[in-house]
Coordinates of C-alpha atoms in Angstrom, one line a residue:
M1 CA -101.9 -47.5 -47.3
K2 CA -100.5 -48.9 -44.4
Q3 CA -99.5 -51.6 -46.4
R4 CA -97.8 -48.9 -48.3
L5 CA -96.1 -47.3 -45.7
A6 CA -94.7 -50.2 -44.4
K7 CA -93.2 -51.1 -48.2
I8 CA -91.5 -47.0 -47.4
S9 CA -90.4 -47.4 -44.0
G10 CA -89.2 -50.3 -44.8
A11 CA -86.7 -49.5 -48.0
T12 CA -86.1 -45.8 -45.8
R13 CA -84.7 -47.5 -43.4
G14 CA -82.6 -50.7 -45.5
W15 CA -81.5 -47.4 -47.2
L16 CA -80.8 -45.9 -43.9
C17 CA -78.7 -49.0 -42.8
S18 CA -77.5 -49.2 -45.3
T19 CA -75.7 -45.2 -45.3
A20 CA -74.8 -45.4 -42.2
W21 CA -72.7 -49.3 -42.9
V22 CA -70.5 -47.0 -45.6
L23 CA -69.9 -43.5 -43.4
C24 CA -68.8 -46.1 -40.7
S25 CA -66.3 -47.5 -42.4
M26 CA -64.7 -44.5 -44.0
L27 CA -65.2 -42.6 -40.1
P28 CA -61.5 -44.2 -39.3
L29 CA -60.4 -42.4 -43.8
V30 CA -62.4 -39.4 -42.6
L31 CA -60.5 -38.8 -39.4
H32 CA -56.8 -39.5 -40.9
A33 CA -57.6 -37.1 -43.9
T34 CA -58.9 -34.3 -42.1
P35 CA -55.5 -32.4 -40.6
R36 CA -55.4 -31.6 -36.8
T37 CA -52.9 -29.5 -35.5
S38 CA -51.3 -30.9 -32.5
P39 CA -50.8 -28.1 -29.6
L40 CA -46.4 -27.9 -30.3
T41 CA -47.6 -27.5 -33.6
H42 CA -50.3 -24.1 -32.3
D43 CA -47.8 -23.4 -30.1
M44 CA -44.6 -22.7 -32.4
A45 CA -46.8 -21.5 -35.1
A46 CA -48.2 -18.7 -32.4
L47 CA -44.4 -18.0 -31.5
L48 CA -43.6 -17.6 -35.2
K49 CA -46.2 -14.7 -35.4
E50 CA -45.6 -13.4 -32.3
E51 CA -41.5 -12.5 -32.4
E52 CA -42.8 -12.2 -36.8
L53 CA -40.7 -14.8 -38.1
T54 CA -41.6 -16.1 -41.5
G55 CA -40.8 -20.2 -40.7
A56 CA -39.7 -23.6 -39.1
V57 CA -38.9 -26.7 -39.1
W58 CA -37.8 -28.6 -35.9
A59 CA -37.2 -32.5 -34.6
T60 CA -37.7 -33.6 -31.1
V61 CA -35.3 -36.9 -30.5
D62 CA -37.0 -39.2 -26.7
A63 CA -36.0 -43.0 -26.9
D64 CA -38.1 -43.5 -24.7
V65 CA -41.0 -42.7 -26.9
S66 CA -42.0 -44.6 -30.4
P67 CA -40.9 -43.6 -33.6
A68 CA -37.9 -41.7 -31.6
I69 CA -37.9 -39.1 -33.3
T70 CA -40.5 -36.4 -34.7
V71 CA -40.8 -33.7 -37.0
G72 CA -43.1 -31.0 -37.5
A73 CA -42.9 -27.3 -39.2
A74 CA -45.1 -24.2 -39.1
G75 CA -45.8 -21.4 -40.8
L76 CA -44.2 -20.1 -44.2
K77 CA -41.5 -21.5 -47.2
H78 CA -41.9 -18.3 -48.3
A79 CA -43.1 -15.0 -47.2
R80 CA -43.6 -13.5 -51.3
T81 CA -46.2 -16.6 -52.0
G82 CA -47.4 -17.3 -49.1
Q83 CA -46.9 -21.4 -49.7
P84 CA -46.5 -23.0 -46.0
L85 CA -42.9 -24.9 -45.2
T86 CA -43.4 -28.1 -44.6
A87 CA -41.1 -30.7 -42.0
E88 CA -40.0 -31.8 -45.4
D89 CA -38.6 -29.7 -46.8
R90 CA -34.3 -28.4 -46.5
V91 CA -32.9 -26.3 -44.1
H92 CA -30.1 -24.6 -43.9
V93 CA -28.1 -24.3 -40.4
G94 CA -25.5 -21.9 -40.2
S95 CA -23.0 -22.3 -37.5
V96 CA -25.0 -26.0 -36.6
A97 CA -22.5 -26.7 -39.9
K98 CA -19.7 -27.2 -37.1
T99 CA -21.0 -30.0 -35.5
L100 CA -21.2 -32.2 -38.4
L101 CA -17.5 -30.8 -38.9
A102 CA -16.2 -31.5 -35.9
A103 CA -18.4 -35.8 -36.1
G104 CA -16.8 -36.2 -39.1
I105 CA -12.7 -35.4 -38.0
L106 CA -13.2 -37.2 -34.8
R107 CA -14.7 -39.9 -37.4
L108 CA -10.9 -40.0 -38.7
V109 CA -9.3 -39.3 -35.4
S110 CA -11.2 -43.0 -34.9
Q111 CA -9.6 -44.5 -37.6
G112 CA -6.5 -43.7 -36.7
R113 CA -5.7 -41.2 -39.8
L114 CA -5.7 -38.2 -37.4
Q115 CA -4.8 -37.5 -33.7
L116 CA -6.0 -34.5 -31.9
D117 CA -2.8 -33.3 -30.0
A118 CA -1.0 -33.2 -33.6
P119 CA -0.2 -29.6 -34.8
V120 CA -2.0 -27.5 -37.6
S121 CA 1.5 -26.8 -39.5
E122 CA 2.2 -30.6 -39.6
L123 CA -1.2 -30.7 -41.1
L124 CA -1.4 -27.7 -42.9
P125 CA 2.2 -26.5 -44.2
D126 CA 1.4 -23.9 -46.5
I127 CA -0.7 -22.0 -43.0
K128 CA 2.3 -19.8 -40.8
F129 CA 0.9 -18.9 -37.1
D130 CA 2.1 -15.7 -35.9
N131 CA 2.6 -17.5 -32.7
P132 CA 4.8 -15.8 -29.7
W133 CA 3.8 -19.3 -27.8
A134 CA 4.7 -21.5 -30.8
S135 CA 7.8 -23.4 -28.8
S136 CA 5.8 -24.1 -26.4
D137 CA 2.2 -24.0 -27.0
P138 CA 1.9 -24.8 -31.3
V139 CA -2.0 -24.7 -32.4
R140 CA -3.3 -28.7 -32.1
L141 CA -6.1 -29.9 -34.0
R142 CA -7.8 -29.8 -30.3
H143 CA -7.7 -26.4 -30.1
L144 CA -9.0 -25.7 -33.8
L145 CA -11.3 -28.2 -32.5
D146 CA -12.3 -26.2 -29.5
H147 CA -12.1 -22.4 -30.1
T148 CA -8.9 -22.2 -28.5
A149 CA -6.8 -21.6 -30.8
G150 CA -6.5 -17.4 -30.5
L151 CA -7.3 -16.8 -34.2
D152 CA -9.4 -14.3 -35.0
D153 CA -13.1 -14.9 -35.8
A154 CA -13.2 -13.9 -39.3
H155 CA -12.3 -10.7 -41.4
L156 CA -15.2 -9.6 -43.1
W157 CA -14.0 -10.6 -46.8
Q158 CA -14.3 -13.9 -45.8
I159 CA -17.5 -13.8 -44.9
F160 CA -19.0 -11.3 -47.1
S161 CA -18.4 -11.4 -50.5
T162 CA -19.8 -11.8 -53.7
Q163 CA -16.6 -12.8 -55.2
A164 CA -16.6 -16.2 -53.2
Q165 CA -17.8 -19.0 -55.8
P166 CA -19.2 -22.6 -54.7
D167 CA -16.3 -23.5 -56.1
T168 CA -13.0 -21.6 -54.6
P169 CA -10.8 -23.6 -53.7
L170 CA -10.9 -23.6 -49.2
A171 CA -7.4 -22.0 -49.5
D172 CA -8.0 -19.0 -51.2
A173 CA -10.1 -17.8 -48.3
Y174 CA -6.6 -17.7 -46.3
S175 CA -4.9 -16.0 -49.2
R176 CA -5.4 -12.4 -48.8
D177 CA -4.4 -9.7 -46.0
G178 CA -0.6 -10.8 -45.8
G179 CA 1.3 -12.0 -43.3
A180 CA 0.4 -14.6 -40.7
L181 CA -2.6 -15.7 -38.6
R182 CA -1.9 -13.8 -35.5
I183 CA -2.2 -15.8 -32.6
R184 CA -3.5 -13.6 -30.3
S185 CA -4.2 -15.8 -26.4
R186 CA -1.7 -19.0 -25.7
P187 CA -3.3 -22.1 -27.4
G188 CA -5.0 -23.8 -25.5
T189 CA -6.3 -21.2 -22.6
R190 CA -8.6 -19.7 -23.8
F191 CA -12.5 -19.5 -25.8
S192 CA -12.5 -17.5 -28.9
Y193 CA -14.9 -18.7 -31.9
S194 CA -13.3 -18.6 -34.7
N195 CA -14.8 -19.5 -38.5
T196 CA -11.5 -19.1 -39.5
G197 CA -10.8 -22.3 -37.2
Y198 CA -13.3 -24.3 -38.3
G199 CA -12.2 -22.7 -42.3
L200 CA -9.1 -24.6 -41.4
L201 CA -10.0 -27.9 -39.7
G202 CA -11.5 -28.3 -43.2
R203 CA -9.0 -28.1 -45.8
I204 CA -7.5 -30.5 -43.0
V205 CA -9.2 -33.2 -44.9
E206 CA -9.0 -32.3 -47.3
A207 CA -4.9 -32.7 -46.6
V208 CA -6.1 -36.3 -45.5
T209 CA -8.8 -37.7 -47.4
G210 CA -7.4 -35.3 -51.1
E211 CA -10.9 -35.4 -51.8
R212 CA -12.8 -31.7 -51.8
Y213 CA -14.5 -31.6 -48.2
E214 CA -17.6 -31.1 -49.5
R215 CA -17.3 -34.6 -51.3
Y216 CA -15.4 -36.5 -48.6
L217 CA -17.7 -35.4 -45.7
D218 CA -20.9 -36.4 -47.8
A219 CA -19.5 -39.8 -48.5
H220 CA -18.6 -40.7 -45.8
L221 CA -20.0 -39.3 -42.8
L222 CA -23.4 -37.8 -44.0
R223 CA -24.8 -41.1 -45.9
P224 CA -23.7 -43.9 -43.4
L225 CA -25.2 -41.9 -40.9
E226 CA -28.6 -42.4 -43.2
M227 CA -28.5 -39.0 -43.7
H228 CA -29.8 -38.7 -46.7
D229 CA -31.7 -35.8 -47.6
S230 CA -28.2 -33.6 -46.1
T231 CA -25.0 -32.0 -48.0
F232 CA -21.6 -30.1 -47.2
G233 CA -22.1 -28.7 -50.9
F234 CA -23.5 -25.5 -51.8
V235 CA -27.0 -25.4 -52.1
S236 CA -29.4 -22.2 -53.0
Q237 CA -32.8 -21.8 -53.7
Q238 CA -32.6 -21.3 -57.5
D239 CA -30.5 -24.5 -58.1
D240 CA -33.3 -26.6 -54.7
P241 CA -37.0 -26.1 -54.8
R242 CA -37.1 -28.2 -52.1
L243 CA -34.9 -25.4 -50.0
A244 CA -37.4 -23.2 -47.9
M245 CA -36.1 -19.0 -48.9
G246 CA -34.3 -17.5 -46.2
H247 CA -35.5 -14.3 -45.1
L248 CA -34.6 -10.9 -43.3
E249 CA -36.0 -8.8 -41.0
E250 CA -39.9 -7.6 -42.2
S251 CA -39.9 -10.8 -44.2
V252 CA -36.9 -9.7 -46.4
P253 CA -36.6 -13.2 -49.1
H254 CA -33.1 -13.3 -49.6
A255 CA -31.6 -16.2 -51.9
A256 CA -28.1 -18.5 -50.3
A257 CA -24.8 -17.2 -51.0
P258 CA -21.3 -19.0 -51.6
M259 CA -18.8 -17.6 -49.2
Y260 CA -14.8 -18.4 -48.4
L261 CA -15.6 -20.2 -45.1
R262 CA -18.3 -22.6 -45.6
P263 CA -17.0 -25.4 -44.0
A264 CA -18.0 -23.3 -40.7
S265 CA -20.8 -22.8 -41.9
Q266 CA -22.3 -24.4 -45.0
L267 CA -24.9 -27.3 -44.9
T268 CA -28.4 -28.2 -45.6
T269 CA -30.3 -30.1 -44.2
T270 CA -33.9 -31.9 -43.4
A271 CA -35.6 -32.2 -39.0
E272 CA -35.8 -36.0 -40.0
D273 CA -32.1 -36.0 -41.2
M274 CA -30.5 -33.8 -37.5
G275 CA -32.7 -36.1 -35.7
K276 CA -30.9 -39.2 -37.2
F277 CA -27.8 -36.7 -35.8
A278 CA -28.9 -36.1 -32.8
R279 CA -29.4 -39.2 -32.1
F280 CA -25.9 -41.2 -33.3
L281 CA -24.4 -38.0 -31.5
M282 CA -25.8 -39.6 -28.0
S283 CA -25.3 -42.7 -28.7
D284 CA -22.5 -45.5 -28.5
G285 CA -20.7 -44.4 -32.2
R286 CA -21.7 -47.5 -33.3
I287 CA -23.3 -47.8 -36.8
G288 CA -24.8 -51.6 -37.4
G289 CA -23.0 -52.9 -34.9
A290 CA -19.5 -51.8 -35.6
A291 CA -17.6 -48.5 -34.0
F292 CA -17.8 -45.4 -36.4
I293 CA -16.2 -42.7 -33.7
D294 CA -15.1 -44.0 -30.9
A295 CA -17.4 -43.6 -27.2
A296 CA -15.6 -41.7 -25.6
L297 CA -15.3 -38.8 -28.1
L298 CA -18.3 -38.4 -28.2
R299 CA -19.0 -38.2 -25.0
A300 CA -15.8 -35.1 -25.3
M301 CA -18.5 -32.8 -27.1
G302 CA -19.4 -30.2 -24.5
Q303 CA -17.0 -30.8 -22.3
P304 CA -14.4 -27.8 -22.3
A305 CA -10.8 -29.0 -21.3
G306 CA -7.2 -27.3 -20.5
T307 CA -8.9 -24.1 -20.5
E308 CA -8.0 -22.1 -17.6
A309 CA -12.0 -21.2 -16.6
A310 CA -11.8 -25.6 -17.1
Q311 CA -9.3 -25.9 -14.6
A312 CA -11.2 -23.0 -12.2
G313 CA -13.5 -25.9 -11.9
L314 CA -16.1 -23.7 -14.6
T315 CA -18.1 -26.9 -16.8
A316 CA -19.8 -24.7 -18.7
G317 CA -18.0 -23.9 -21.9
Y318 CA -17.1 -25.5 -25.3
G319 CA -15.4 -28.4 -26.7
L320 CA -15.0 -30.3 -29.9
G321 CA -18.4 -29.0 -31.6
L322 CA -20.6 -28.5 -29.5
Q323 CA -21.4 -26.3 -26.4
T324 CA -22.1 -27.2 -22.7
R325 CA -25.6 -24.6 -22.7
D326 CA -27.2 -23.2 -19.4
R327 CA -30.9 -22.3 -20.6
H328 CA -34.6 -22.0 -19.6
G329 CA -33.7 -24.5 -16.4
V330 CA -32.4 -27.4 -17.7
V331 CA -28.4 -28.6 -19.2
G332 CA -27.8 -29.5 -22.5
L333 CA -25.1 -30.2 -25.2
C334 CA -25.5 -27.3 -28.4
H335 CA -24.5 -25.6 -31.2
G336 CA -26.8 -22.7 -32.1
G337 CA -26.1 -21.2 -36.0
S338 CA -26.8 -18.4 -37.9
T339 CA -26.6 -17.3 -42.1
I340 CA -27.7 -15.5 -44.3
G341 CA -31.9 -15.6 -43.7
Y342 CA -31.5 -18.4 -41.0
R343 CA -31.4 -19.3 -37.9
A344 CA -30.8 -22.7 -36.2
M345 CA -30.1 -24.6 -32.5
L346 CA -29.3 -28.2 -32.1
C347 CA -29.9 -29.4 -28.1
L348 CA -28.9 -32.0 -26.2
F349 CA -29.7 -34.1 -23.6
P350 CA -27.7 -37.2 -23.3
E351 CA -28.6 -38.3 -19.7
Q352 CA -32.6 -38.1 -20.9
Q353 CA -32.0 -39.2 -24.5
R354 CA -33.3 -37.0 -25.4
A355 CA -32.5 -33.7 -28.3
F356 CA -34.3 -31.1 -30.3
F357 CA -33.2 -29.1 -33.5
L358 CA -34.1 -25.5 -35.0
S359 CA -34.1 -24.6 -38.5
I360 CA -35.9 -20.8 -38.6
N361 CA -36.3 -19.6 -41.6
T362 CA -35.6 -15.6 -40.4
D363 CA -32.7 -13.6 -39.3
S364 CA -34.2 -11.1 -37.2
E365 CA -31.7 -9.2 -35.0
T366 CA -34.6 -8.0 -32.6
A367 CA -36.8 -12.0 -32.8
D368 CA -36.8 -13.8 -29.2
Y369 CA -35.4 -16.9 -31.1
G370 CA -34.8 -18.7 -26.7
A371 CA -38.8 -18.7 -27.3
L372 CA -38.4 -21.8 -29.9
D373 CA -36.7 -23.2 -28.0
K374 CA -38.1 -23.1 -24.3
R375 CA -41.0 -24.9 -26.0
L376 CA -39.5 -27.6 -27.6
I377 CA -37.5 -28.7 -24.0
E378 CA -41.0 -28.4 -22.3
A379 CA -42.3 -30.7 -25.5
L380 CA -39.3 -33.5 -24.9
D381 CA -40.6 -32.8 -21.1
I382 CA -36.7 -32.1 -19.5
T383 CA -36.8 -32.6 -16.5
A384 CA -35.8 -29.0 -14.7
A385 CA -32.2 -28.9 -13.0
A386 CA -32.0 -28.0 -8.7
P387 CA -29.6 -24.7 -9.5
S388 CA -26.9 -25.0 -7.8
P389 CA -26.6 -23.6 -3.9
A390 CA -25.6 -20.5 -2.8
T391 CA -22.1 -21.2 -1.2
P392 CA -19.4 -19.4 0.4
A393 CA -16.5 -18.5 -2.0
N394 CA -13.7 -18.7 -0.9
V395 CA -11.1 -15.7 -3.6
E396 CA -11.0 -12.6 -1.3
I397 CA -14.2 -10.7 -3.6
A398 CA -12.5 -7.6 -3.2
N399 CA -9.4 -7.8 -4.4
W400 CA -11.2 -8.7 -8.4
E401 CA -13.6 -5.3 -7.8
G402 CA -12.4 -2.7 -11.1
F403 CA -13.1 -2.8 -15.2
Y404 CA -12.7 -5.3 -17.6
A405 CA -12.9 -6.4 -20.7
P406 CA -12.9 -9.2 -23.5
V407 CA -9.6 -10.5 -24.3
P408 CA -9.1 -11.9 -26.6
N409 CA -11.9 -10.5 -28.2
R410 CA -14.0 -12.2 -31.3
F411 CA -12.9 -10.1 -33.9
A412 CA -9.4 -8.6 -34.1
S413 CA -10.2 -5.7 -35.5
L414 CA -13.0 -4.8 -33.1
S415 CA -10.5 -5.1 -30.5
W416 CA -10.8 -0.8 -29.8
I417 CA -14.6 -1.0 -29.8
D418 CA -14.8 -4.5 -27.8
T419 CA -12.0 -2.5 -25.6
T420 CA -14.4 0.7 -24.9
L421 CA -17.7 0.0 -25.4
N422 CA -18.4 -4.0 -24.4
F423 CA -16.3 -4.2 -20.8
A424 CA -17.9 -4.4 -17.7
Q425 CA -17.9 -3.4 -13.7
L426 CA -17.0 -6.3 -11.1
K427 CA -18.5 -4.8 -7.6
Q428 CA -18.3 -6.7 -4.5
N429 CA -22.3 -6.8 -2.9
G430 CA -21.7 -9.0 0.5
S431 CA -21.1 -12.4 0.0
A432 CA -22.5 -11.7 -4.0
L433 CA -20.7 -9.8 -6.9
R434 CA -22.5 -7.5 -9.3
L435 CA -21.0 -7.7 -12.8
K436 CA -22.5 -4.2 -14.4
P437 CA -21.8 -4.4 -18.6
A438 CA -21.4 -1.4 -20.3
F439 CA -24.9 -1.5 -21.7
A440 CA -27.0 -4.0 -19.9
P441 CA -28.7 -4.2 -17.5
G442 CA -26.7 -5.4 -14.2
V443 CA -27.1 -9.3 -12.8
M444 CA -25.8 -10.2 -9.2
L445 CA -23.9 -13.5 -9.4
T446 CA -24.9 -16.1 -6.5
P447 CA -20.9 -17.5 -5.3
V448 CA -21.3 -21.5 -4.7
G449 CA -18.2 -22.5 -4.0
G450 CA -14.7 -22.7 -5.2
A451 CA -14.0 -19.2 -7.0
L452 CA -17.4 -20.2 -8.7
F453 CA -20.5 -17.8 -9.8
R454 CA -24.2 -18.2 -10.8
A455 CA -25.9 -15.7 -13.0
P456 CA -29.6 -15.2 -11.6
D457 CA -31.0 -17.5 -14.9
R458 CA -29.0 -20.0 -14.8
V459 CA -28.9 -23.7 -12.8
M460 CA -24.1 -24.2 -12.2
A461 CA -22.2 -22.1 -12.5
S462 CA -22.0 -19.5 -15.0
H463 CA -18.6 -17.7 -14.1
V464 CA -15.6 -18.2 -12.6
L465 CA -12.5 -15.8 -11.0
L466 CA -8.7 -16.4 -11.6
K467 CA -5.4 -15.2 -12.1
T468 CA -3.3 -15.6 -15.2
A469 CA 0.1 -17.2 -14.7
S470 CA 1.3 -13.5 -15.6
G471 CA -0.8 -12.2 -12.4
T472 CA -3.7 -10.9 -14.0
R473 CA -6.6 -11.0 -12.8
T474 CA -9.6 -12.3 -15.1
F475 CA -13.2 -13.8 -15.0
S476 CA -14.5 -15.3 -17.6
T477 CA -18.1 -17.1 -18.6
G478 CA -16.2 -20.3 -20.4
S479 CA -17.1 -18.9 -23.3
Q480 CA -14.9 -14.9 -23.3
S481 CA -12.4 -14.2 -21.0
Y482 CA -11.9 -10.9 -19.3
D483 CA -8.6 -9.0 -18.3
R484 CA -9.3 -6.2 -15.2
I485 CA -8.1 -3.0 -17.0
P486 CA -7.3 -0.1 -15.4
T487 CA -9.7 2.5 -14.8
V488 CA -7.0 5.5 -16.1
K489 CA -6.4 4.0 -19.5
L490 CA -10.8 3.1 -20.1
A491 CA -11.0 6.5 -18.5
S492 CA -8.5 7.7 -21.6
L493 CA -10.3 5.7 -23.8
W494 CA -13.2 7.3 -23.4
L495 CA -12.1 10.8 -22.8
S496 CA -10.9 11.1 -27.1
L497 CA -13.9 9.2 -27.6
A498 CA -15.8 11.4 -26.2
L499 CA -13.4 14.4 -27.1
G500 CA -13.7 12.9 -30.1
M501 CA -16.9 13.0 -31.0
L502 CA -17.6 16.2 -29.9
G503 CA -15.0 17.7 -32.2
L504 CA -16.9 16.2 -35.7
L505 CA -19.8 17.1 -34.6
H506 CA -18.7 20.2 -34.2
L507 CA -17.2 20.3 -37.7
L508 CA -20.3 18.8 -39.4
T509 CA -21.8 21.2 -38.5
A510 CA -20.2 24.3 -38.8
G511 CA -18.9 22.7 -42.3
V512 CA -22.9 22.8 -43.4
V513 CA -23.8 25.2 -42.3
R514 CA -20.0 27.4 -43.7
L515 CA -21.4 25.9 -46.7
L516 CA -25.2 26.7 -47.1
M517 CA -24.4 30.7 -46.2
R518 CA -21.0 30.6 -48.5
R519 CA -19.1 31.4 -45.7
L520 CA -16.9 28.3 -46.1
H521 CA -13.4 29.3 -48.1
V522 CA -10.6 27.2 -49.4
S523 CA -8.2 30.2 -47.7
Q524 CA -10.0 29.2 -43.6
P525 CA -7.0 26.6 -41.8
V526 CA -10.3 24.7 -41.3
F527 CA -11.8 24.0 -45.0
L528 CA -10.2 20.8 -44.8
P529 CA -11.0 20.2 -42.2
N530 CA -14.9 21.0 -43.0
L531 CA -14.4 19.5 -46.5
G532 CA -12.7 15.5 -44.4
V533 CA -15.8 15.6 -42.2
L534 CA -18.0 16.3 -45.2
A535 CA -16.9 13.4 -47.2
L536 CA -17.0 10.5 -44.2
L537 CA -20.1 11.6 -44.2
L538 CA -21.3 12.0 -47.5
T539 CA -19.8 8.4 -48.2
L540 CA -22.0 6.0 -45.8
P541 CA -25.1 7.0 -48.4
L542 CA -22.7 4.6 -51.1
F543 CA -23.6 1.8 -48.9
F544 CA -27.4 1.7 -49.1
G545 CA -27.0 1.5 -52.6
Q546 CA -25.3 -2.1 -52.1
S547 CA -26.0 -5.8 -51.3
F548 CA -24.3 -6.7 -47.9
L549 CA -22.5 -8.9 -49.4
Q550 CA -20.7 -6.7 -51.2
L551 CA -19.3 -5.5 -47.2
G552 CA -16.1 -7.9 -48.3
D553 CA -15.3 -6.0 -51.9
L554 CA -13.9 -2.8 -53.1
T555 CA -16.4 -1.2 -53.9
L556 CA -17.5 2.5 -54.8
A557 CA -19.4 3.2 -51.1
S558 CA -16.0 1.1 -49.4
G559 CA -12.7 2.6 -51.5
A560 CA -14.0 6.1 -50.8
L561 CA -14.8 5.3 -47.1
A562 CA -11.2 4.0 -47.6
V563 CA -9.7 7.4 -48.6
T564 CA -12.3 9.7 -46.3
T565 CA -11.3 7.9 -42.6
A566 CA -7.1 7.8 -44.2
A567 CA -7.6 11.6 -44.9
L568 CA -9.2 12.8 -41.7
P569 CA -6.7 12.9 -39.7
L570 CA -4.6 14.3 -42.7
T571 CA -6.7 17.3 -42.9
M572 CA -6.8 17.6 -39.2
M573 CA -3.5 18.5 -39.6
A574 CA -3.3 20.4 -42.3
G575 CA -6.3 22.8 -40.3
L576 CA -4.2 23.8 -38.0
L577 CA -1.5 23.4 -39.1
L578 CA -2.3 26.4 -41.3
H579 CA -4.2 27.8 -38.5
L580 CA -0.4 27.5 -36.6
R581 CA 1.0 30.1 -38.6
R582 CA -2.4 32.8 -39.9
R583 CA -3.5 33.0 -36.0
P584 CA -6.9 33.7 -37.4
A585 CA -7.8 35.7 -34.1
G586 CA -12.1 35.4 -32.7
R587 CA -13.8 32.6 -30.6
P588 CA -14.4 31.3 -33.6
A589 CA -11.7 30.2 -35.0
F590 CA -10.3 29.3 -31.1
I591 CA -12.9 26.4 -31.2
D592 CA -12.8 25.3 -34.6
A593 CA -8.7 24.6 -33.3
L594 CA -9.8 22.8 -30.5
A595 CA -12.3 21.1 -32.2
M596 CA -9.6 19.7 -35.0
L597 CA -7.3 19.1 -32.2
A598 CA -10.1 16.5 -31.1
V599 CA -10.4 14.7 -34.1
L600 CA -7.2 14.7 -34.5
Q601 CA -5.8 13.0 -31.1
W602 CA -9.2 10.6 -31.9
T603 CA -7.8 9.2 -34.9
L604 CA -4.3 9.0 -33.9
V605 CA -5.6 6.4 -31.5
L606 CA -7.8 4.9 -33.9
T607 CA -4.7 4.4 -36.0
A608 CA -3.0 2.9 -33.7
W609 CA -5.8 0.4 -32.2
E610 CA -5.5 -0.1 -36.2
I611 CA -9.3 1.0 -36.7
L612 CA -8.1 3.3 -39.2
P613 CA -8.4 3.5 -42.0
L614 CA -11.8 1.7 -42.3
R615 CA -10.4 -1.1 -45.5
L616 CA -13.5 -3.7 -45.6
W617 CA -11.9 -5.7 -48.7
A618 CA -8.3 -7.5 -48.5
A619 CA -6.0 -7.1 -50.9

């Protein structure tokens, strides 16, 4: 019995040893096959959930580690299918494409095929500018790259239109609206973000190379940078299963769509490829030992040059396709982007030779995208910068007290709105300066020497006070200039708005009541004004029956809106003329007349500011 037990125990021991040896040999494979979530991935997934975003891919670049580029992903590729997003999936980047287009232009400059100071009129003879400063300050190539040409950002139809096709000639984006491109500030002096300007840069690439800009840049910029998973060409989710679906609010999927100004925001890429691009931008401009882009040009990216703000000492600003960005306690060279269903950010920290890229496949108006940027900065362990110390200003702050409006504002068609509703007030507070936007909390700006001031959440100067050559008092953030506006003018605009809104409200309410009570008669002076306001209101539901991509097209909704807004002042005039002719008695008739007069004055103001009639499409 003992011998038998010994044989069994011996066999058992042998089996156990053999099994243990096999398990030990497989342990590395098991551990490798078991997915482990990194702290960064875990945190990014948590932030996506917290901000109600669908998914994200990212790349971090750190020259001090190997490999220098690390990629990651979290969330979903498609909210409806539940398919997870991977770091290898392709994404869109919106206006981050501008940085790559700028790099393509700088490549042509490095080759001697373009010059930064070349007038655009010489490169694109068919483009006409309405430039009051043309004799001394023509629009130059550098101005387009720096967003300092003074151009409008874009027209609605250039961004939102179902008529644009992937192969629509770039010239078609400038063939409507008639007339020349209006220049609203002296070229080179003020930043004014312009998708229109970057659309012209795409045309310049085509004029110089004789090829479509997408094909040329794919072959002569992306391929040399080994960005083999990237293209400037249009890519939709229907064409490429690797492209993550874009999403709008509440994770509603929305596929990509072509647009007229595609050079400004069209690029499909991967996190790995964008990591390669970021690493190149922080290099000496060589590829394989051969010069590709002049190193001096790369170092100038993100450095504002020639603007009023830069000459006054403000280093925050935009230059050659990148912006000096002061956020989360660090200063980097960055570019953000948004397009249908996407938000993206590229940030470089050249001194530390670190960078990050992030693309989120949700375009939300309420999410805090900065929270994800901050987590990537923490992952890169970027050393926080010490805030600029408080230093007394050498300007008389009291001289700059008053109200200020954005000049030029981003969209020319919205200048009345920006002047009336997006103004800001400056007021001295001891040695500091209080900045109070119209509909946002005020902030205290700390003086940091000269005419420079720093906002509480910045580490470097964020605002500068200056006087223009014409003597206008101005303050600038480097990305927006504000001119002082007379209080009387601002008050008159507000009074006009208030009276017009009250008049509209009365006519709308009275019109509905009279209609329901069958007391609205053609013979009444207020009949046409009531009808005009009701017709305007009835056009609004038509927009809910169409895609937002049709906002710039002539549709039933946009056509009805144009007709009713054009007719509105005419109906008010007709009502007032009938009132004067018939002189109806009674308090209600008198109030009706006041309401008609209030709406009429407002519509005339809006007409003078080129708001009315509201025509969203281009002829």
